[in-house]
Short mmCIF file of C-alpha atoms in Angstrom, two decimals:
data_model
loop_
_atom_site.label_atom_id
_atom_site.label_comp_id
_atom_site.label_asym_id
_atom_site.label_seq_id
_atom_site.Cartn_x
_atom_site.Cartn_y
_atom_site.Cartn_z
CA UNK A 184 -10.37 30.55 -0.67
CA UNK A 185 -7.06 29.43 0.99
CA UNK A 186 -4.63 27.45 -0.71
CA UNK A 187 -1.65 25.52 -0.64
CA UNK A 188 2.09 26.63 -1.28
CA UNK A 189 2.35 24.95 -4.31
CA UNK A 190 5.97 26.00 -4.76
CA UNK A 191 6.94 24.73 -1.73
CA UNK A 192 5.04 21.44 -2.15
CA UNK A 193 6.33 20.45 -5.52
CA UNK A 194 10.17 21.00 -4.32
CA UNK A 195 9.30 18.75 -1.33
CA UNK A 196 7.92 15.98 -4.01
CA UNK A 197 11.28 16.80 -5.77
CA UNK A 198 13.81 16.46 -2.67
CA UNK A 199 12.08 13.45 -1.47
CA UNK A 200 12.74 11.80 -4.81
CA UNK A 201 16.31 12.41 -4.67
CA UNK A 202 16.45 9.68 -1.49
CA UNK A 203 16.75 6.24 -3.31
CA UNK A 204 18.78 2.97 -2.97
CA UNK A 205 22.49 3.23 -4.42
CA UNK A 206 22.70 1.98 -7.92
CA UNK A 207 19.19 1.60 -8.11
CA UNK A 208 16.84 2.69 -11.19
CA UNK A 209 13.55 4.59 -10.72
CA UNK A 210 12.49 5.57 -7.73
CA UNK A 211 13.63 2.58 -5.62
CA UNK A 212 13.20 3.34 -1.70
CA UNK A 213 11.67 -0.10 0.13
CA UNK A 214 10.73 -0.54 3.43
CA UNK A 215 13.45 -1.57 5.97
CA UNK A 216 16.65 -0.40 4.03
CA UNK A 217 18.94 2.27 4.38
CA UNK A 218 17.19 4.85 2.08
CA UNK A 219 13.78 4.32 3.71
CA UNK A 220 15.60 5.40 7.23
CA UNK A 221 17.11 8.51 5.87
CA UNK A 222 14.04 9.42 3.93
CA UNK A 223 11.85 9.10 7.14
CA UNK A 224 14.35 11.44 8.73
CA UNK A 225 13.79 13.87 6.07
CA UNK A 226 10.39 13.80 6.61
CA UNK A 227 10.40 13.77 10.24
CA UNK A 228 12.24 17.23 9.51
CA UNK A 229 9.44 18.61 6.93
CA UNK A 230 6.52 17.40 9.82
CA UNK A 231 8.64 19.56 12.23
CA UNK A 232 9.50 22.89 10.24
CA UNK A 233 5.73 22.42 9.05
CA UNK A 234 4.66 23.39 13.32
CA UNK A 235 3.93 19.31 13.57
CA UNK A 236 4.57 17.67 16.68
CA UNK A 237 6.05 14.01 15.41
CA UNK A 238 6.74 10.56 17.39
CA UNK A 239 6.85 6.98 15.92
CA UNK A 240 4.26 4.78 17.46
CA UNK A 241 5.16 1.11 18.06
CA UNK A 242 4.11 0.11 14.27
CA UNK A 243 6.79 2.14 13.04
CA UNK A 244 4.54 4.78 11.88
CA UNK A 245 5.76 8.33 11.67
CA UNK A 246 3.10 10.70 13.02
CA UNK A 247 3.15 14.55 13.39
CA UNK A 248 0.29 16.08 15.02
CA UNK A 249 -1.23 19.40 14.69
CA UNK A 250 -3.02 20.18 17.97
CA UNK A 251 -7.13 21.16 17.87
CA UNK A 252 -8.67 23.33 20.02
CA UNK A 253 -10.67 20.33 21.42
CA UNK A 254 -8.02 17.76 22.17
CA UNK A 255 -10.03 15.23 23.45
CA UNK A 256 -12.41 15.21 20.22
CA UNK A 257 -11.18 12.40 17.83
CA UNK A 258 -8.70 13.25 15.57
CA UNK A 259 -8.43 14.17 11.44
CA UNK A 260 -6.08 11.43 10.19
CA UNK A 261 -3.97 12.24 6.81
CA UNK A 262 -1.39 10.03 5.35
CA UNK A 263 0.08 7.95 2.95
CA UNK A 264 3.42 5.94 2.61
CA UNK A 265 6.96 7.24 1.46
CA UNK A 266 8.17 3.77 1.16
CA UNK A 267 7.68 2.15 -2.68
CA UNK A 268 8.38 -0.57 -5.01
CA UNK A 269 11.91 -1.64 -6.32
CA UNK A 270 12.19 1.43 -9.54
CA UNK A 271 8.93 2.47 -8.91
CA UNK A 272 7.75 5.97 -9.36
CA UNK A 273 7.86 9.13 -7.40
CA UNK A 274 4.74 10.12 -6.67
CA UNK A 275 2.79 6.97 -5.53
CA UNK A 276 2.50 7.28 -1.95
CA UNK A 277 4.40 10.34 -1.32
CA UNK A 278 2.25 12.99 -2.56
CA UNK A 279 0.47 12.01 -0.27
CA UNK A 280 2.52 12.54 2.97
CA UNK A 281 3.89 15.92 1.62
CA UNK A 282 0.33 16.63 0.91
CA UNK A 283 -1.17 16.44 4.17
CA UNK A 284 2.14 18.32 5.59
CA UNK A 285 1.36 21.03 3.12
CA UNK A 286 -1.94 21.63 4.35
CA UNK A 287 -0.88 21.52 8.24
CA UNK A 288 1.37 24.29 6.47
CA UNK A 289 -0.90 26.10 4.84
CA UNK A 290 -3.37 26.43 7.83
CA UNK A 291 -0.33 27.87 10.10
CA UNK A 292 0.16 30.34 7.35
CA UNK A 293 -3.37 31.24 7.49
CA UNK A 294 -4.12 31.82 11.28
CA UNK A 295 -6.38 28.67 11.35
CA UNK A 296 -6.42 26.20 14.24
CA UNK A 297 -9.43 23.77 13.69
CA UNK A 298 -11.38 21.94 16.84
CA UNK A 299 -9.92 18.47 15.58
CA UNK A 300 -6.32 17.47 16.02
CA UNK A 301 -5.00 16.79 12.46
CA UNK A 302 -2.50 13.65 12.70
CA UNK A 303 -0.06 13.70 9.03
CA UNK A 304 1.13 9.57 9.03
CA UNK A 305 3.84 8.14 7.38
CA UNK A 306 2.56 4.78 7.23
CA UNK A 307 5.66 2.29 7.43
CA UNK A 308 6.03 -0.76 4.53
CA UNK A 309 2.29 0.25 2.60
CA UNK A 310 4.36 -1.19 -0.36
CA UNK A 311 4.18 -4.89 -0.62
CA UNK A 312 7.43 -6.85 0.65
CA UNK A 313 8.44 -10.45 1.35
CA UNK A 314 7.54 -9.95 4.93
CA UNK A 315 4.00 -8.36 4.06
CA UNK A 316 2.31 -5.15 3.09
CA UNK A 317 0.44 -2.49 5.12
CA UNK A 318 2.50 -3.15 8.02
CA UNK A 319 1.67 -0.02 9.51
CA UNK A 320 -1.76 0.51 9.27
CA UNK A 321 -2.53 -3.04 9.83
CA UNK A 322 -0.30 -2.30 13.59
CA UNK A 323 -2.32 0.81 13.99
CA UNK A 324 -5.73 -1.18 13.16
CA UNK A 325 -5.83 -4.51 13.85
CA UNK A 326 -2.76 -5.43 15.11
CA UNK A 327 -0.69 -9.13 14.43
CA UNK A 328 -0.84 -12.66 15.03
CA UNK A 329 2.40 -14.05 17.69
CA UNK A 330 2.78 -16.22 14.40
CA UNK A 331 3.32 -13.41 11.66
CA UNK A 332 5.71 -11.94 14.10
CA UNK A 333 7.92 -14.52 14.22
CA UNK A 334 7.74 -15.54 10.57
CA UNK A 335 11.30 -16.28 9.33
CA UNK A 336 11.92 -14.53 5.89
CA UNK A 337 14.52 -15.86 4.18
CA UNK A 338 17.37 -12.81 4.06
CA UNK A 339 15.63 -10.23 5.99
CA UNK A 340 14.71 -12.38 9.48
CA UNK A 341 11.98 -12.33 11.63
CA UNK A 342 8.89 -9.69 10.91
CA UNK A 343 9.37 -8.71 14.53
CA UNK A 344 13.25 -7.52 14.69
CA UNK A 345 12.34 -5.87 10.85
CA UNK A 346 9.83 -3.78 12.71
CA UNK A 347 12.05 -3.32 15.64
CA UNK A 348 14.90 -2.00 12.96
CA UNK A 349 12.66 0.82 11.75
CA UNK A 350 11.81 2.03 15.34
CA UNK A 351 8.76 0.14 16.37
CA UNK A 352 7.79 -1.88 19.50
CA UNK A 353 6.95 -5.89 18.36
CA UNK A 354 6.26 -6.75 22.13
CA UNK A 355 2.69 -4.81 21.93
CA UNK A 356 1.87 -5.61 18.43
CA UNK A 357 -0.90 -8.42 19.19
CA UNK A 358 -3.36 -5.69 19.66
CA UNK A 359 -4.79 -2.75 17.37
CA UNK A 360 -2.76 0.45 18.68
CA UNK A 361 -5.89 2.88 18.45
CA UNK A 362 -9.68 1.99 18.95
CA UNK A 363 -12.99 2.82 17.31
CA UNK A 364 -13.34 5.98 18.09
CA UNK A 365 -10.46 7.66 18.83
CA UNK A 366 -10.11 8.56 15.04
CA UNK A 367 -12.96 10.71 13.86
CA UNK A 368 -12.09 10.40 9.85
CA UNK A 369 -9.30 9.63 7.33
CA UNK A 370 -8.55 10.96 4.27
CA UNK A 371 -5.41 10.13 1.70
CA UNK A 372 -4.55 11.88 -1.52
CA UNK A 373 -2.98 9.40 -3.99
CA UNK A 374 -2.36 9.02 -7.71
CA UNK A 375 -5.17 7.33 -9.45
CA UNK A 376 -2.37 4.54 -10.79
CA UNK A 377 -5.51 3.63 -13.50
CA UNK A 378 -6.24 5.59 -16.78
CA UNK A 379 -9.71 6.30 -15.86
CA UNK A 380 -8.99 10.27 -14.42
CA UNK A 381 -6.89 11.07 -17.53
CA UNK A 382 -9.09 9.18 -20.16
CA UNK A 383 -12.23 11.62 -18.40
CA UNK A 384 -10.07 14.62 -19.26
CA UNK A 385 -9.99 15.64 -15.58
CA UNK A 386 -7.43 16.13 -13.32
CA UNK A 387 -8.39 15.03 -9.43
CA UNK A 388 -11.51 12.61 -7.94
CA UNK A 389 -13.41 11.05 -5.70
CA UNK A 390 -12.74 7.61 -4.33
CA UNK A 391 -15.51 5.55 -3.61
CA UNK A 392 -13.97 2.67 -2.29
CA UNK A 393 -10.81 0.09 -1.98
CA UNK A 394 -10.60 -3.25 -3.81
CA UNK A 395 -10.19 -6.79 -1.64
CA UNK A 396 -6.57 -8.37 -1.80
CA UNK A 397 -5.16 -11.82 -0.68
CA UNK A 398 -1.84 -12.34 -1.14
CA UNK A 399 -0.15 -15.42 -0.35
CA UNK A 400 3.71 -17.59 -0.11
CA UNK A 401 3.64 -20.66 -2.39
CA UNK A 402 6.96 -23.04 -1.86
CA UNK A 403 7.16 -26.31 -4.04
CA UNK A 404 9.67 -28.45 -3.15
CA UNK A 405 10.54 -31.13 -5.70
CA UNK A 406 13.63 -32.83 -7.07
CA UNK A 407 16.30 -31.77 -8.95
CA UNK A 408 18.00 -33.97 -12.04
CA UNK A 409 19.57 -34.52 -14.65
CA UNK A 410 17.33 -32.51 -17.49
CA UNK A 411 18.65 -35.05 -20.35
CA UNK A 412 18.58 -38.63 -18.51
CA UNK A 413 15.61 -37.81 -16.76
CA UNK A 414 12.60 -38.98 -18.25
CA UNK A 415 9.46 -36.86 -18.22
CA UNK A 416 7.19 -39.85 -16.54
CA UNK A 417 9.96 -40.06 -13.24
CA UNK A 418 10.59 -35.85 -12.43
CA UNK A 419 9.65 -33.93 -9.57
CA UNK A 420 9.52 -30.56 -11.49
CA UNK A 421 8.82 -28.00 -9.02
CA UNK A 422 8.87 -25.25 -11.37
CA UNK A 423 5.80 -27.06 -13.40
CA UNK A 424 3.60 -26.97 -10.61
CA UNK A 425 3.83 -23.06 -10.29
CA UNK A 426 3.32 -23.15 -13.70
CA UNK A 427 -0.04 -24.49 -13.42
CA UNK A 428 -1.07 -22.29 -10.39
CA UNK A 429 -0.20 -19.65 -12.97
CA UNK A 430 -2.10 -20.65 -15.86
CA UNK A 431 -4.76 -21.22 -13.16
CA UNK A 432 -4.61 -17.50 -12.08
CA UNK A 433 -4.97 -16.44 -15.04
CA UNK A 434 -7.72 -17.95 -16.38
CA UNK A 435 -9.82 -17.78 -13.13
CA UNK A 436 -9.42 -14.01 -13.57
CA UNK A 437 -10.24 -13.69 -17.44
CA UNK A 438 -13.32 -15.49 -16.17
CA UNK A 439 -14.22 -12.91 -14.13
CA UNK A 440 -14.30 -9.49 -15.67
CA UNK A 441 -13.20 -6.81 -13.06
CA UNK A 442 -10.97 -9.34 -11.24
CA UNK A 443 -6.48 -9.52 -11.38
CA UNK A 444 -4.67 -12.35 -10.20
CA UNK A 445 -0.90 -12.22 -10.43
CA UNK A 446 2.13 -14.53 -9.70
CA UNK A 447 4.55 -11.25 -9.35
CA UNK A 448 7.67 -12.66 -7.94
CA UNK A 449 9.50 -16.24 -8.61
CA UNK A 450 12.33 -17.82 -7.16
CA UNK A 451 14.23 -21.19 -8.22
CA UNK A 452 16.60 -23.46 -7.64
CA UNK A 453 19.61 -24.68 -8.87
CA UNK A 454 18.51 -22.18 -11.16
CA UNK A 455 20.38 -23.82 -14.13
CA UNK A 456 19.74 -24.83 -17.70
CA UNK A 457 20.54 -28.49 -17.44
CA UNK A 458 18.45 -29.19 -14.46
CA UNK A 459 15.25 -29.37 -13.48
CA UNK A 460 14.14 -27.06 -10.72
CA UNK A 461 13.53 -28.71 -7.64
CA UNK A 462 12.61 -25.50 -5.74
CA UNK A 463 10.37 -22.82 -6.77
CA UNK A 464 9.11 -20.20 -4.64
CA UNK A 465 6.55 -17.26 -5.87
CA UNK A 466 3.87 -15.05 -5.01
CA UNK A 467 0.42 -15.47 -5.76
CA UNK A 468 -2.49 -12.59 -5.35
CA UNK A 469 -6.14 -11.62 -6.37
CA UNK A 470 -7.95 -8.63 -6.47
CA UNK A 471 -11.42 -7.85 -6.47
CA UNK A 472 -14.08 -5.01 -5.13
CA UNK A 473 -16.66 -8.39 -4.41
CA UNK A 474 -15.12 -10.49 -2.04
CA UNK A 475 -16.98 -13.72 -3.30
CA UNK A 476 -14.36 -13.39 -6.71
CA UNK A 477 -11.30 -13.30 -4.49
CA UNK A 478 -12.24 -16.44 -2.53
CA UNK A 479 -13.09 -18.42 -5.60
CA UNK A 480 -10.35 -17.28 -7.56
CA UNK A 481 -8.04 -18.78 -4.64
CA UNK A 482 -9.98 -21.85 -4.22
CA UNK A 483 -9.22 -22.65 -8.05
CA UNK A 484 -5.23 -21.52 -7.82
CA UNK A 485 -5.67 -24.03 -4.68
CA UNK A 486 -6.87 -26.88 -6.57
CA UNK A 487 -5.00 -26.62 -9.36
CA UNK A 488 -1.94 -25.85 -7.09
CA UNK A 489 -2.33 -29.63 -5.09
CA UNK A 490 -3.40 -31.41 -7.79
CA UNK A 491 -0.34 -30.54 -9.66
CA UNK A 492 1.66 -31.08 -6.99
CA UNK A 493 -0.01 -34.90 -6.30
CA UNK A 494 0.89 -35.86 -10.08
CA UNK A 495 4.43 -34.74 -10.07
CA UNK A 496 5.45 -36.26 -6.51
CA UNK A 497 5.96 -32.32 -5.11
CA UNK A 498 5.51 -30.81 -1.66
CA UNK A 499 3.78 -27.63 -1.45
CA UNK A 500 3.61 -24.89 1.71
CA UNK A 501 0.75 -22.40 1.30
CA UNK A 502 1.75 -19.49 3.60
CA UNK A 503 -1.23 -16.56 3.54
CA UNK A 504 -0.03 -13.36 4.69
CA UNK A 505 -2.40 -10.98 3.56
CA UNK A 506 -6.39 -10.79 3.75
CA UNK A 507 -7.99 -7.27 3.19
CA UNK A 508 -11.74 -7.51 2.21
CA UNK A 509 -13.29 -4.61 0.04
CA UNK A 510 -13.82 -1.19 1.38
CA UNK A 511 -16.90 0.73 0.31
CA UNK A 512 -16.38 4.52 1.53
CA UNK A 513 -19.52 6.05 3.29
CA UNK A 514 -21.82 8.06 1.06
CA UNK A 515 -21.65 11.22 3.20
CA UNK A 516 -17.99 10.95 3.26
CA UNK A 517 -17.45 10.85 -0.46
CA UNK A 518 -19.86 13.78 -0.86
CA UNK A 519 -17.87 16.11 1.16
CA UNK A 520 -15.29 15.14 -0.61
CA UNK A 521 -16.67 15.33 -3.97
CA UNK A 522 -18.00 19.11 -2.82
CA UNK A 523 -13.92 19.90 -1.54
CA UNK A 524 -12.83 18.22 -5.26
CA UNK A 525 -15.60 20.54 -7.67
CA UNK A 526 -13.72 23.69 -7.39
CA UNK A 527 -10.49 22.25 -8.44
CA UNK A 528 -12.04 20.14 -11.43
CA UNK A 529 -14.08 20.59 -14.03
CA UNK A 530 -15.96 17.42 -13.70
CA UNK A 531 -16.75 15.65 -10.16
CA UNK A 532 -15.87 12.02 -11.36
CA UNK A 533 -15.82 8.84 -8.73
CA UNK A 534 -14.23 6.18 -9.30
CA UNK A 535 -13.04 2.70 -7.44
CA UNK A 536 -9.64 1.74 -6.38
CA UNK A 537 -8.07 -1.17 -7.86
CA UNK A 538 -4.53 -0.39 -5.74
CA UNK A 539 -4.51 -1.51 -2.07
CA UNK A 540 -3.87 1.24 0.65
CA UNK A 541 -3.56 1.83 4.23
CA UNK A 542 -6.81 2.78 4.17
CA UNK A 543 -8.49 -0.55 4.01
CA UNK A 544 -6.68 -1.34 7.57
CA UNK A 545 -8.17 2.53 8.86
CA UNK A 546 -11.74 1.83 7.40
CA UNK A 547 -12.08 -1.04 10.03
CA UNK A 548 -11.72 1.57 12.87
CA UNK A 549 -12.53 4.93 11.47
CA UNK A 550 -14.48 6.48 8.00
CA UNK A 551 -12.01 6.69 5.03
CA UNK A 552 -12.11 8.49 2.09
CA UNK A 553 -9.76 9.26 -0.72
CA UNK A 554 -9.03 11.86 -3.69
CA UNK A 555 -7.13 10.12 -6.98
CA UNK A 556 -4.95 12.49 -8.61
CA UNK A 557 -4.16 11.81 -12.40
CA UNK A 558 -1.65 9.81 -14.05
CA UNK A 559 0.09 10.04 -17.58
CA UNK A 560 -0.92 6.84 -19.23
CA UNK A 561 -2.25 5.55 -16.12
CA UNK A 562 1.12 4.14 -15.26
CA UNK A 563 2.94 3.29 -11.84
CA UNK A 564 5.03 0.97 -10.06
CA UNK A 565 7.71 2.14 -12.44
CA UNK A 566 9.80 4.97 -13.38
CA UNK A 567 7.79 6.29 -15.85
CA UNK A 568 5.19 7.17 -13.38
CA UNK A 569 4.16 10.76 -13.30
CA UNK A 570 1.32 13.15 -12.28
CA UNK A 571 1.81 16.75 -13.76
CA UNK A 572 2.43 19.33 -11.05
CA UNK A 573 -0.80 20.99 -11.46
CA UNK A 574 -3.27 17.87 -10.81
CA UNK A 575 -1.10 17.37 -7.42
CA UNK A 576 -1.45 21.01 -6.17
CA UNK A 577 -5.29 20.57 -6.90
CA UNK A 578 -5.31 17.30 -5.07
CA UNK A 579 -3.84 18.97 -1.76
CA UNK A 580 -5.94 21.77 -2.40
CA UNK A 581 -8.62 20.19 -2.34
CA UNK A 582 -7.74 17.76 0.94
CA UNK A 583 -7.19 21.13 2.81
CA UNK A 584 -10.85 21.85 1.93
CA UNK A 585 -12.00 18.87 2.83
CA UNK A 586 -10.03 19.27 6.16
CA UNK A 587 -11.95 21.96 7.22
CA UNK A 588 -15.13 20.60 5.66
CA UNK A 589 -14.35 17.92 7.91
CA UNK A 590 -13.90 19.52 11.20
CA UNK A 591 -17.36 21.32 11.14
CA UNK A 592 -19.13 17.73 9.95
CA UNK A 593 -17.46 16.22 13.40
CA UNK A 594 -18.94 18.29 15.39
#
C-alpha cells in the first residue's frame, strides 16, 4: 500500500506556520495582507517542486494541476485554504493544501499517473472577513452579484480591487468560473475543529455533510450624549439595540438544540465611558444542518432587531453577505471514503460538519466529500489548536487512497 512522505509533509505544515502577520499571536495569516501573499508564494513553490503545474484563476484561487492520462475527463479536485483567522491555529485549513500536494507527491514518487487530472486549490479568503467568506470557491461556483463587488468596506475598499490585490480578475466575476461537469469530484482533508473524533478515541473520519450559514452586517445608527444629563426615556442608544439582537440570538438558538448563532465582532462609537454609543456595528450569524432553523432563527434576530430599533428612535442597515444552505454528501461518495479511511483507523466513524468550507460552494457544481482529522480538545480558531502529527499523516494517507479509489469510480 503506498503512502505519503510523512516527513516531508509535517515540515511543510511546520514552514508554512512560520508565515504570519508581524507582531501577531497565534497563527495569524488573513486574507488580503502581506503574509497571505508571501505564504501563497510559498506554496505556489511546494505545488511546483511537487511536478504541479500552478496558475491563479480570476477568483484568486491558486491551482496546480497534475495532468491525467485522459485530459478531457473531468477533473479530481483537492483543496483547502491557507488563509485563517486573526491568532488562529496552524492546522485548520492548511493541512489540507499540503495534504493534497503530498499526495500529487507521493504518486510521482510511485510511477502512478491516474486517467483524471488531479487539481490541488488554494482556495483564496475560506476564512471569514469583513468583506465575506469563501471568496474563492463561491468565484469558482457561483460567481458574484455587480453589488457585492462594489461593496465599500470600511478600511479595506471595494470587494472588487481586494480581489484584484491578490491576483484575480473582478471584471468576469458575475458568472461561476467552472460548470457542472467539468469537475468530476472533490475531496478536502480538514481538522474535525469538534471533540467528537477525539472523544470516539479515533484519529481520522468520514464527513457526511456541511452545516447551512447566514451571516450578515448589522449598523445602528443612533445618537450620542451626555451619559449623566441624558435621561433614559430621551436616548438613542445604539449599542442597546445590538444588545437585544444578541440576547435574541441567543435564545433563538438555545431553543433549538443543534443550532449556533453568534454576534462575533462589534464596533462602536465614540467608544467612551461618558457617552452613549451612537454607532454600533457587529456581525450576526446562524448555523444549522436544517435550513428551516437558520431562517427562523434570523427572522427572530430580525424582529427583535427593528423593534428595538422603533422604541429607541435608531436607524438600522441589514447588509446579508453570506447564504450557504446545508450540504448533505452523496452516500456513495462517503462510502469510498469511509473504505480509503478503515485502514488508517480503528473505527470508521461519520460525523457532520458544524464549520463552513469551500466545499459547500463545490457541492453546487460537483460531489464533495471530506475526511476530519482529530483535534486536542476539539479546539480551533486559536492558538491552541493542534492535531498530533500522526492523525494528519493518516488523513493524507487516506485522501491518496481515496484518490485513486476515485479515479476508477469515474470511469
Amino acid at each position: 500500500m503506498h503512502t505519503v512522505d510523512a516527513t516531508q509533509l509535517i515540515a511543510d505544515i511546520a514552514s508554512l506556520a512560520t508565515i504570519v502577520e508581524p507582531g501577531s499571536r497565534g497563527t495569524t495569516r488573513r486574507a488580503f495582507t502581506d503574509a497571505y501573499r508571501t505564504s501563497r508564494t510559498w506554496v505556489r513553490a511546494c505545488m511546483q517542486a511537487a511536478g504541479l503545474d500552478v496558475h491563479m484563476d480570476a477568483g484568486g484561487n491558486l491551482i496546480g494541476r497534475y495532468p491525467g492520462l485522459r485530459p478531457d475527463a473531468p477533473v479530481i479536485m483537492l483543496g483547502s485554504h491557507t488563509d485563517t483567522v486573526m491568532e488562529g491555529g496552524r492546522y485548520d485549513g492548511a493541512i489540507g493544501v499540503l495534504g493534497a500536494i503530498a499526495v500529487v507527491r507521493a504518486l510521482q514518487t510511485h510511477g502512478m499517473r491516474l486517467q483524471h487530472t488531479i487539481e490541488v486549490v488554494d482556495f483564496m479568503a475560506e476564512e471569514s472577513t469583513p468583506l465575506g467568506s469563501l471568496i474563492g470557491s463561491t468565484a469558482m461556483a457561483q460567481g458574484f452579484s455587480d453589488e457585492f463587488l462594489r461593496r465599500q468596506v470600511p478600511d479595506w475598499g471595494d470587494v472588487a480591487s481586494c480581489i484584484a490585490s491578490m491576483g484575480g480578475n473582478p471584471n468576469v466575476l458575475t458568472r461561476a468560473l467552472r460548470t457542472t461537469g467539468t469537475i468530476g469530484a472533490y475531496l478536502e482533508l480538514h481538522i474535525e475543529q469538534g471533540p467528537v473524533l477525539e472523544a470516539a478515541n479515533v484519529p481520522i473520519g468520514v464527513v457526511t455533510g456541511i452545516v447551512g450559514i447566514r451571516r450578515c452586517d448589522i449598523i445602528c445608527r443612533g445618537r450620542p450624549d451626555h451619559a449623566g444629563t441624558a435621561g433614559m426615556h430621551h436616548r438613542h442608544d445604539a449599542l442597546a439595540v445590538a444588545a437585544d439582537v444578541i440576547r435574541a440570538a441567543e435564545h433563538a438558538a438555545h431553543a433549538r438544540p443543534g443550532t449556533v448563532a453568534t454576534v462575533g465582532a462589534l464596533t462602536l462609537a465614540p467608544n467612551q465611558t461618558n457617552v452613549v454609543p451612537g454607532y454600533v456595528r457587529f456581525s450576526l450569524e446562524m448555523r444549522s444542518v436544517h435550513w428551516p432553523e437558520v431562517v427562523a432563527i434570523w427572522d427572530e434576530c430580525m424582529h427583535a432587531l427593528h423593534t428595538a430599533a422603533a422604541q429607541r428612535g435608531v436607524h438600522v442597515e441589514v447588509t446579508p453577505y453570506e447564504d450557504s444552505p446545508p450540504l448533505t454528501f452523496a452516500p456513495w461518495y462517503t462510502a469510498l471514503v469511509a473504505d480509503a479511511v478503515a485502514p488508517w483507523s480503528p473505527t470508521v466513524l461519520h460525523l457532520p460538519s458544524g464549520a463552513g468550507h469551500d466545499g459547500s460552494m463545490i457541492g453546487l457544481i460537483a460531489p464533495v466529500a471530506m475526511i476530519f482529522v482529530r483535534t486536542k480538545d476539539g479546539r480551533s480558531h486559536c492558538p491552541e489548536e493542534f492535531a498530533a502529527d500522526a492523525d494528519i499523516v493518516a488523513g493524507v494517507n487516506a485522501l491518496l487512497h481515496a484518490v485513486c479509489a476515485l479515479d476508477q469510480t469515474l470511469g
